Protein backbone atom coordinates (compact mmCIF):
# COMPACT_ATOMS: atom_id res chain seq x y z
CA UNK A 1 0.00 0.00 0.00
CA UNK A 2 1.32 3.45 -0.90
CA UNK A 3 0.45 6.73 0.72
CA UNK A 4 -1.20 9.78 -0.68
CA UNK A 5 0.84 12.98 -0.80
CA UNK A 6 2.83 13.68 2.37
CA UNK A 7 3.67 17.35 2.93
CA UNK A 8 6.24 18.43 5.47
CA UNK A 9 8.76 21.20 6.10
CA UNK A 10 12.43 20.28 5.70
CA UNK A 11 15.54 22.37 5.04
CA UNK A 12 13.64 25.65 4.85
CA UNK A 13 11.20 24.38 2.23
CA UNK A 14 7.88 22.62 1.95
CA UNK A 15 8.49 19.07 0.69
CA UNK A 16 5.95 16.83 -1.01
CA UNK A 17 6.44 13.10 -1.29
CA UNK A 18 4.12 10.98 -3.44
CA UNK A 19 3.40 7.25 -3.64
CA UNK A 20 5.62 6.26 -0.74
CA UNK A 21 5.04 2.82 0.81
CA UNK A 22 3.21 3.34 4.11
CA UNK A 23 5.88 1.23 5.81
CA UNK A 24 8.81 3.36 4.56
CA UNK A 25 10.71 4.81 7.50
CA UNK A 26 11.96 8.36 7.81
CA UNK A 27 15.49 6.94 8.01
CA UNK A 28 15.11 5.09 4.71
CA UNK A 29 13.77 8.22 3.05
CA UNK A 30 16.53 10.44 4.42
CA UNK A 31 19.39 8.15 3.44
CA UNK A 32 18.08 6.70 0.17
CA UNK A 33 16.04 9.55 -1.31
CA UNK A 34 17.50 12.74 0.19
CA UNK A 35 21.12 11.51 0.56
CA UNK A 36 21.10 12.88 4.13
CA UNK A 37 23.62 10.42 5.49
CA UNK A 38 24.27 12.19 8.79
CA UNK A 39 21.35 10.28 10.27
CA UNK A 40 22.74 6.80 10.85
CA UNK A 41 21.26 3.35 11.19
CA UNK A 42 22.53 1.59 14.28
CA UNK A 43 20.25 -0.98 15.83
CA UNK A 44 17.20 -0.47 13.52
CA UNK A 45 15.00 -0.99 16.60
CA UNK A 46 14.86 2.49 18.14
CA UNK A 47 17.22 1.74 21.03
CA UNK A 48 20.62 3.21 20.18
CA UNK A 49 19.75 6.78 19.09
CA UNK A 50 22.02 6.91 16.03
CA UNK A 51 19.00 7.78 13.89
CA UNK A 52 17.57 10.53 16.11
CA UNK A 53 15.81 13.37 14.30
CA UNK A 54 13.53 16.14 15.54
CA UNK A 55 9.87 16.44 14.53
CA UNK A 56 8.14 19.77 15.06
CA UNK A 57 4.51 20.79 15.02
CA UNK A 58 2.35 23.58 16.37
CA UNK A 59 0.28 23.11 19.52
CA UNK A 60 -3.28 24.42 20.03
CA UNK A 61 -1.93 27.92 20.83
CA UNK A 62 0.25 27.99 17.71
CA UNK A 63 3.48 27.45 19.63
CA UNK A 64 6.11 25.09 18.23
CA UNK A 65 6.56 21.74 19.97
CA UNK A 66 9.71 19.79 19.17
CA UNK A 67 10.16 16.09 19.84
CA UNK A 68 13.20 13.84 19.35
CA UNK A 69 12.22 10.61 17.60
CA UNK A 70 13.99 7.57 16.21
CA UNK A 71 13.87 7.80 12.40
CA UNK A 72 14.36 4.04 12.05
CA UNK A 73 10.92 3.33 13.54
CA UNK A 74 9.12 6.52 12.47
CA UNK A 75 7.04 5.99 9.32
CA UNK A 76 6.89 8.62 6.58
CA UNK A 77 3.12 9.27 6.85
CA UNK A 78 3.67 10.61 10.39
CA UNK A 79 5.53 13.60 8.91
CA UNK A 80 2.45 14.99 7.17
CA UNK A 81 1.86 18.56 8.33
CA UNK A 82 4.98 18.64 10.48
CA UNK A 83 8.59 19.79 10.25
CA UNK A 84 11.62 17.51 10.10
CA UNK A 85 15.06 18.51 11.38
CA UNK A 86 18.19 16.39 11.00
CA UNK A 87 21.83 16.71 12.00
CA UNK A 88 22.48 18.37 8.62
CA UNK A 89 20.31 21.29 9.74
CA UNK A 90 22.80 22.13 12.51
CA UNK A 91 25.57 23.15 10.11
CA UNK A 92 26.06 26.91 9.77
CA UNK A 93 25.42 28.60 6.42
CA UNK A 94 29.16 29.03 5.95
CA UNK A 95 29.63 25.25 6.29
CA UNK A 96 31.03 25.35 9.82
CA UNK A 97 30.02 22.31 11.83
CA UNK A 98 28.00 22.69 15.02
CA UNK A 99 29.76 21.37 18.17
CA UNK A 100 27.22 18.51 18.29
CA UNK A 101 28.44 17.35 14.90
mmCIF file of C-alpha atoms in Angstrom:
data_model
loop_
_atom_site.group_PDB
_atom_site.id
_atom_site.type_symbol
_atom_site.label_atom_id
_atom_site.label_comp_id
_atom_site.label_asym_id
_atom_site.label_seq_id
_atom_site.Cartn_x
_atom_site.Cartn_y
_atom_site.Cartn_z
ATOM 1 C CA UNK A 1 0.000 0.000 0.000
ATOM 2 C CA UNK A 2 1.324 3.447 -0.905
ATOM 3 C CA UNK A 3 0.446 6.728 0.718
ATOM 4 C CA UNK A 4 -1.199 9.778 -0.684
ATOM 5 C CA UNK A 5 0.837 12.984 -0.798
ATOM 6 C CA UNK A 6 2.832 13.676 2.370
ATOM 7 C CA UNK A 7 3.666 17.348 2.931
ATOM 8 C CA UNK A 8 6.236 18.434 5.475
ATOM 9 C CA UNK A 9 8.755 21.204 6.097
ATOM 10 C CA UNK A 10 12.430 20.284 5.703
ATOM 11 C CA UNK A 11 15.541 22.368 5.042
ATOM 12 C CA UNK A 12 13.641 25.654 4.845
ATOM 13 C CA UNK A 13 11.199 24.382 2.230
ATOM 14 C CA UNK A 14 7.878 22.619 1.947
ATOM 15 C CA UNK A 15 8.488 19.072 0.689
ATOM 16 C CA UNK A 16 5.952 16.829 -1.015
ATOM 17 C CA UNK A 17 6.436 13.100 -1.295
ATOM 18 C CA UNK A 18 4.122 10.979 -3.437
ATOM 19 C CA UNK A 19 3.402 7.250 -3.641
ATOM 20 C CA UNK A 20 5.620 6.258 -0.742
ATOM 21 C CA UNK A 21 5.043 2.820 0.808
ATOM 22 C CA UNK A 22 3.210 3.345 4.111
ATOM 23 C CA UNK A 23 5.877 1.232 5.814
ATOM 24 C CA UNK A 24 8.813 3.357 4.564
ATOM 25 C CA UNK A 25 10.714 4.809 7.503
ATOM 26 C CA UNK A 26 11.958 8.357 7.808
ATOM 27 C CA UNK A 27 15.493 6.938 8.014
ATOM 28 C CA UNK A 28 15.109 5.090 4.714
ATOM 29 C CA UNK A 29 13.770 8.216 3.051
ATOM 30 C CA UNK A 30 16.526 10.439 4.418
ATOM 31 C CA UNK A 31 19.386 8.154 3.439
ATOM 32 C CA UNK A 32 18.085 6.697 0.165
ATOM 33 C CA UNK A 33 16.041 9.548 -1.306
ATOM 34 C CA UNK A 34 17.504 12.737 0.189
ATOM 35 C CA UNK A 35 21.118 11.515 0.558
ATOM 36 C CA UNK A 36 21.103 12.878 4.131
ATOM 37 C CA UNK A 37 23.624 10.419 5.495
ATOM 38 C CA UNK A 38 24.274 12.191 8.790
ATOM 39 C CA UNK A 39 21.349 10.281 10.269
ATOM 40 C CA UNK A 40 22.743 6.804 10.855
ATOM 41 C CA UNK A 41 21.265 3.346 11.188
ATOM 42 C CA UNK A 42 22.532 1.591 14.280
ATOM 43 C CA UNK A 43 20.252 -0.983 15.828
ATOM 44 C CA UNK A 44 17.205 -0.471 13.521
ATOM 45 C CA UNK A 45 14.997 -0.991 16.601
ATOM 46 C CA UNK A 46 14.859 2.487 18.144
ATOM 47 C CA UNK A 47 17.218 1.742 21.030
ATOM 48 C CA UNK A 48 20.625 3.214 20.181
ATOM 49 C CA UNK A 49 19.754 6.777 19.094
ATOM 50 C CA UNK A 50 22.020 6.906 16.030
ATOM 51 C CA UNK A 51 18.996 7.775 13.893
ATOM 52 C CA UNK A 52 17.574 10.530 16.107
ATOM 53 C CA UNK A 53 15.811 13.367 14.295
ATOM 54 C CA UNK A 54 13.525 16.136 15.536
ATOM 55 C CA UNK A 55 9.874 16.438 14.526
ATOM 56 C CA UNK A 56 8.137 19.771 15.059
ATOM 57 C CA UNK A 57 4.514 20.787 15.022
ATOM 58 C CA UNK A 58 2.350 23.579 16.366
ATOM 59 C CA UNK A 59 0.285 23.115 19.516
ATOM 60 C CA UNK A 60 -3.277 24.424 20.033
ATOM 61 C CA UNK A 61 -1.927 27.920 20.829
ATOM 62 C CA UNK A 62 0.250 27.988 17.715
ATOM 63 C CA UNK A 63 3.484 27.454 19.629
ATOM 64 C CA UNK A 64 6.111 25.092 18.234
ATOM 65 C CA UNK A 65 6.557 21.740 19.970
ATOM 66 C CA UNK A 66 9.714 19.792 19.174
ATOM 67 C CA UNK A 67 10.158 16.090 19.844
ATOM 68 C CA UNK A 68 13.195 13.843 19.346
ATOM 69 C CA UNK A 69 12.224 10.610 17.597
ATOM 70 C CA UNK A 70 13.990 7.568 16.207
ATOM 71 C CA UNK A 71 13.873 7.799 12.403
ATOM 72 C CA UNK A 72 14.357 4.036 12.050
ATOM 73 C CA UNK A 73 10.925 3.327 13.539
ATOM 74 C CA UNK A 74 9.116 6.522 12.470
ATOM 75 C CA UNK A 75 7.043 5.986 9.321
ATOM 76 C CA UNK A 76 6.889 8.619 6.581
ATOM 77 C CA UNK A 77 3.118 9.272 6.845
ATOM 78 C CA UNK A 78 3.668 10.611 10.394
ATOM 79 C CA UNK A 79 5.530 13.597 8.906
ATOM 80 C CA UNK A 80 2.449 14.992 7.166
ATOM 81 C CA UNK A 81 1.856 18.559 8.326
ATOM 82 C CA UNK A 82 4.981 18.635 10.477
ATOM 83 C CA UNK A 83 8.594 19.793 10.253
ATOM 84 C CA UNK A 84 11.621 17.514 10.096
ATOM 85 C CA UNK A 85 15.058 18.509 11.384
ATOM 86 C CA UNK A 86 18.194 16.394 10.997
ATOM 87 C CA UNK A 87 21.825 16.711 11.999
ATOM 88 C CA UNK A 88 22.477 18.367 8.617
ATOM 89 C CA UNK A 89 20.310 21.287 9.739
ATOM 90 C CA UNK A 90 22.797 22.133 12.511
ATOM 91 C CA UNK A 91 25.573 23.146 10.109
ATOM 92 C CA UNK A 92 26.060 26.910 9.767
ATOM 93 C CA UNK A 93 25.421 28.595 6.418
ATOM 94 C CA UNK A 94 29.161 29.029 5.945
ATOM 95 C CA UNK A 95 29.633 25.249 6.289
ATOM 96 C CA UNK A 96 31.029 25.348 9.816
ATOM 97 C CA UNK A 97 30.020 22.314 11.830
ATOM 98 C CA UNK A 98 28.002 22.688 15.017
ATOM 99 C CA UNK A 99 29.764 21.367 18.173
ATOM 100 C CA UNK A 100 27.219 18.514 18.290
ATOM 101 C CA UNK A 101 28.441 17.347 14.897
#
